GROMACS .gro file of C-alpha atoms in nm:
model
  222
    1MET     CA    1   0.007  -0.013  -0.008
    2THR     CA    2   0.132   0.345  -0.081
    3GLU     CA    3   0.148   0.680   0.088
    4GLU     CA    4  -0.122   0.810  -0.126
    5GLU     CA    5  -0.357   0.532  -0.034
    6VAL     CA    6  -0.287   0.528   0.346
    7VAL     CA    7  -0.379   0.914   0.319
    8GLN     CA    8  -0.725   0.814   0.123
    9TYR     CA    9  -0.793   0.543   0.378
   10LEU     CA   10  -0.740   0.790   0.684
   11GLN     CA   11  -0.919   1.075   0.525
   12ASN     CA   12  -1.225   0.833   0.388
   13THR     CA   13  -1.213   0.672   0.776
   14PRO     CA   14  -1.219   0.902   1.019
   15GLU     CA   15  -1.348   0.694   1.253
   16PHE     CA   16  -1.067   0.421   1.257
   17PHE     CA   17  -0.865   0.631   1.532
   18GLU     CA   18  -1.180   0.579   1.745
   19ARG     CA   19  -1.215   0.211   1.687
   20ASN     CA   20  -0.813   0.162   1.756
   21PRO     CA   21  -0.739   0.452   2.049
   22ALA     CA   22  -0.427   0.268   2.120
   23LEU     CA   23  -0.300   0.343   1.794
   24LEU     CA   24  -0.258   0.719   1.892
   25GLU     CA   25  -0.052   0.625   2.137
   26THR     CA   26   0.222   0.469   1.948
   27LEU     CA   27   0.228   0.707   1.688
   28SER     CA   28   0.469   0.935   1.678
   29VAL     CA   29   0.574   1.269   1.474
   30PRO     CA   30   0.809   1.593   1.498
   31HIS     CA   31   0.799   1.850   1.769
   32PRO     CA   32   0.685   2.141   1.625
   33LEU     CA   33   1.019   2.330   1.805
   34HIS     CA   34   1.283   2.112   1.870
   35GLY     CA   35   1.228   1.802   1.597
   36GLY     CA   36   1.209   1.583   1.864
   37ALA     CA   37   0.985   1.284   1.826
   38ILE     CA   38   0.646   1.338   2.055
   39SER     CA   39   0.343   1.108   2.069
   40LEU     CA   40   0.032   1.250   1.821
   41ILE     CA   41  -0.218   1.286   2.127
   42GLU     CA   42   0.084   1.596   2.243
   43ARG     CA   43   0.124   1.728   1.931
   44GLN     CA   44  -0.262   1.741   1.863
   45VAL     CA   45  -0.258   1.895   2.232
   46SER     CA   46   0.045   2.139   2.164
   47MET     CA   47  -0.159   2.263   1.804
   48LEU     CA   48  -0.521   2.302   2.046
   49ARG     CA   49  -0.274   2.488   2.276
   50LYS     CA   50  -0.182   2.718   1.987
   51SER     CA   51  -0.525   2.761   1.859
   52VAL     CA   52  -0.650   2.883   2.258
   53ALA     CA   53  -0.354   3.143   2.256
   54GLU     CA   54  -0.460   3.255   1.855
   55TYR     CA   55  -0.862   3.218   1.946
   56ARG     CA   56  -0.772   3.421   2.318
   57GLY     CA   57  -0.537   3.670   2.125
   58GLU     CA   58  -0.819   3.791   1.902
   59PHE     CA   59  -1.099   3.789   2.124
   60GLU     CA   60  -0.911   4.042   2.382
   61ARG     CA   61  -0.850   4.217   2.064
   62LEU     CA   62  -1.201   4.279   1.978
   63VAL     CA   63  -1.283   4.309   2.349
   64ALA     CA   64  -1.034   4.638   2.286
   65ILE     CA   65  -1.225   4.812   1.964
   66ALA     CA   66  -1.560   4.729   2.116
   67ARG     CA   67  -1.422   4.922   2.421
   68GLU     CA   68  -1.211   5.207   2.164
   69ASN     CA   69  -1.635   5.216   2.012
   70GLU     CA   70  -1.789   5.218   2.324
   71ALA     CA   71  -1.596   5.522   2.479
   72ILE     CA   72  -1.637   5.727   2.098
   73MET     CA   73  -2.002   5.672   2.112
   74LYS     CA   74  -2.012   5.842   2.469
   75LYS     CA   75  -1.802   6.097   2.346
   76SER     CA   76  -2.012   6.171   2.017
   77ARG     CA   77  -2.387   6.132   2.232
   78ARG     CA   78  -2.211   6.418   2.459
   79LEU     CA   79  -2.106   6.623   2.163
   80VAL     CA   80  -2.439   6.599   2.002
   81LEU     CA   81  -2.664   6.647   2.349
   82LYS     CA   82  -2.408   6.981   2.355
   83CYS     CA   83  -2.463   7.122   2.058
   84LEU     CA   84  -2.844   7.100   2.057
   85SER     CA   85  -2.873   7.381   2.365
   86CYS     CA   86  -2.698   7.598   2.083
   87GLU     CA   87  -2.853   7.849   1.984
   88SER     CA   88  -2.626   8.076   1.750
   89LEU     CA   89  -2.371   7.964   1.524
   90ASP     CA   90  -2.104   8.102   1.724
   91ASP     CA   91  -2.245   7.821   2.048
   92PHE     CA   92  -2.245   7.572   1.766
   93ALA     CA   93  -1.879   7.589   1.694
   94GLY     CA   94  -1.777   7.691   2.083
   95VAL     CA   95  -1.904   7.315   2.180
   96VAL     CA   96  -1.747   7.159   1.911
   97GLU     CA   97  -1.450   7.296   1.965
   98GLU     CA   98  -1.442   7.253   2.330
   99VAL     CA   99  -1.554   6.858   2.276
  100MET     CA  100  -1.313   6.775   1.982
  101ARG     CA  101  -1.012   6.934   2.235
  102GLU     CA  102  -1.151   6.779   2.594
  103ASP     CA  103  -1.269   6.490   2.474
  104PHE     CA  104  -1.095   6.398   2.115
  105ALA     CA  105  -0.750   6.537   2.184
  106VAL     CA  106  -0.748   6.730   1.869
  107ASN     CA  107  -0.494   6.958   1.835
  108TYR     CA  108  -0.582   7.188   1.532
  109MET     CA  109  -0.931   7.234   1.454
  110SER     CA  110  -1.066   7.504   1.202
  111MET     CA  111  -1.449   7.539   1.074
  112VAL     CA  112  -1.560   7.712   0.760
  113LEU     CA  113  -1.830   7.773   0.628
  114PHE     CA  114  -1.921   7.828   0.289
  115SER     CA  115  -2.136   8.151   0.208
  116GLU     CA  116  -2.211   8.458  -0.038
  117HIS     CA  117  -2.383   8.657   0.203
  118GLU     CA  118  -2.241   8.775   0.540
  119LEU     CA  119  -2.331   8.578   0.827
  120ASP     CA  120  -2.354   8.703   1.166
  121THR     CA  121  -2.138   8.467   1.338
  122SER     CA  122  -1.779   8.509   1.418
  123ILE     CA  123  -1.684   8.165   1.227
  124ARG     CA  124  -1.508   8.222   0.940
  125THR     CA  125  -1.666   8.198   0.587
  126ALA     CA  126  -1.574   8.146   0.233
  127SER     CA  127  -1.761   8.195  -0.117
  128TRP     CA  128  -1.833   7.779  -0.257
  129GLU     CA  129  -1.674   7.972  -0.535
  130ALA     CA  130  -1.355   8.041  -0.403
  131ALA     CA  131  -1.284   7.745  -0.191
  132GLU     CA  132  -1.387   7.459  -0.401
  133PRO     CA  133  -1.113   7.527  -0.655
  134ILE     CA  134  -0.866   7.409  -0.386
  135LEU     CA  135  -1.085   7.135  -0.211
  136LYS     CA  136  -1.266   6.984  -0.493
  137GLU     CA  137  -0.976   6.689  -0.479
  138MET     CA  138  -1.072   6.595  -0.123
  139LEU     CA  139  -1.442   6.699  -0.135
  140ALA     CA  140  -1.464   6.509  -0.511
  141GLN     CA  141  -1.451   6.185  -0.295
  142SER     CA  142  -1.736   6.027  -0.039
  143GLY     CA  143  -1.724   6.124   0.259
  144CYS     CA  144  -1.511   6.230   0.485
  145TYR     CA  145  -1.125   6.245   0.396
  146CYS     CA  146  -0.840   6.112   0.636
  147GLY     CA  147  -0.443   6.195   0.521
  148VAL     CA  148  -0.242   6.454   0.456
  149LEU     CA  149  -0.314   6.796   0.259
  150SER     CA  150  -0.152   6.974  -0.013
  151VAL     CA  151  -0.001   7.286   0.102
  152ALA     CA  152  -0.305   7.498  -0.074
  153GLU     CA  153  -0.579   7.292   0.070
  154SER     CA  154  -0.333   7.304   0.441
  155GLU     CA  155  -0.289   7.685   0.443
  156PHE     CA  156  -0.651   7.727   0.335
  157LEU     CA  157  -0.788   7.510   0.610
  158PHE     CA  158  -0.548   7.594   0.897
  159GLN     CA  159  -0.360   7.888   0.743
  160SER     CA  160  -0.175   8.032   1.015
  161GLN     CA  161  -0.088   7.650   1.167
  162SER     CA  162  -0.082   7.484   0.823
  163ASP     CA  163   0.274   7.421   0.892
  164SER     CA  164   0.240   7.220   1.217
  165VAL     CA  165  -0.072   6.985   1.112
  166MET     CA  166   0.064   6.680   0.963
  167SER     CA  167  -0.237   6.490   0.915
  168SER     CA  168  -0.633   6.599   0.887
  169ALA     CA  169  -0.905   6.469   0.890
  170ILE     CA  170  -1.227   6.693   0.757
  171MET     CA  171  -1.550   6.645   0.724
  172PRO     CA  172  -1.781   6.828   0.490
  173LEU     CA  173  -2.113   6.964   0.655
  174VAL     CA  174  -2.377   6.924   0.363
  175SER     CA  175  -2.720   6.873   0.295
  176ARG     CA  176  -2.895   6.664   0.042
  177GLU     CA  177  -3.150   6.832  -0.167
  178GLY     CA  178  -3.303   6.693  -0.484
  179GLY     CA  179  -3.019   6.407  -0.520
  180GLN     CA  180  -2.813   6.654  -0.524
  181VAL     CA  181  -2.534   6.730  -0.228
  182ILE     CA  182  -2.486   7.034  -0.122
  183TYR     CA  183  -2.134   7.190   0.082
  184HIS     CA  184  -2.225   7.437   0.389
  185GLY     CA  185  -1.912   7.415   0.502
  186VAL     CA  186  -1.604   7.190   0.669
  187LEU     CA  187  -1.442   7.130   0.992
  188ALA     CA  188  -1.057   7.035   0.961
  189LEU     CA  189  -0.903   6.837   1.204
  190GLY     CA  190  -0.508   6.843   1.246
  191SER     CA  191  -0.261   6.625   1.421
  192SER     CA  192   0.089   6.731   1.462
  193ARG     CA  193   0.167   6.321   1.441
  194LEU     CA  194   0.136   6.209   1.059
  195ASN     CA  195  -0.044   5.936   1.105
  196HIS     CA  196  -0.256   6.037   1.399
  197PHE     CA  197  -0.596   6.011   1.172
  198ASP     CA  198  -0.618   5.618   1.012
  199LYS     CA  199  -0.846   5.618   0.719
  200GLU     CA  200  -0.842   5.272   0.732
  201LYS     CA  201  -1.043   5.209   1.066
  202GLY     CA  202  -1.173   5.572   1.125
  203LEU     CA  203  -1.385   5.677   0.827
  204LEU     CA  204  -1.713   5.495   0.895
  205PHE     CA  205  -1.729   5.697   1.280
  206LEU     CA  206  -1.622   6.011   1.102
  207ASP     CA  207  -1.864   6.004   0.846
  208PHE     CA  208  -2.086   5.931   1.097
  209LEU     CA  209  -2.001   6.249   1.287
  210ALA     CA  210  -2.011   6.443   0.971
  211ASP     CA  211  -2.382   6.354   0.967
  212LEU     CA  212  -2.461   6.450   1.308
  213LEU     CA  213  -2.328   6.781   1.263
  214SER     CA  214  -2.399   6.861   0.947
  215ALA     CA  215  -2.789   6.793   1.084
  216LEU     CA  216  -2.727   7.022   1.351
  217LEU     CA  217  -2.559   7.311   1.160
  218LEU     CA  218  -2.849   7.312   0.962
  219ARG     CA  219  -3.102   7.391   1.248
  220LEU     CA  220  -2.904   7.731   1.292
  221LEU     CA  221  -2.779   7.837   0.943
  222PRO     CA  222  -3.053   8.146   0.818
   0.00000   0.00000   0.00000
């Protein structure tokens, strides 16, 4: 009988070792680390321990992510509740800046509203015609943007602080009318660390937060 036939027989007869348990104690296989011979049962126990360790590591990673998401949701809830009590655009900007700085540890923040008319607010405003050529590549993407800005984008959004901003998260403040996206402004968050804003894990939360802030802002716009 060839080796292939033995393998085929054992695959087709999974109950073989149940009928011959004593055989398991006599079989030996190479040790996965030092190469010495160990029994098949010892090898199975070793593999099971390795699997348990891997599952435990994955479980602990998922628990850590769940705790992080829970903390983020609590901070978001605080932001929304505080914004609901705002009666002016300046109140709104002040609350957003406070929560972003204290709860989310954001180093730099800039809010720009797009308007052709003067607004009753200290928030910086710019016409869409002036902002669109600079921000069009970033805003052309669906949802929020995470990463490094161009020099022109950074200077437009962060002005005198642009040289200190190494990575950014840009949240468009929009409304949707008849299937068309209307840009009312942007909220730019900046960090002095290059990879602070991670697009792989942060975009879903940022999109969620941008939608909430957009809805809250629309209540206060004239």
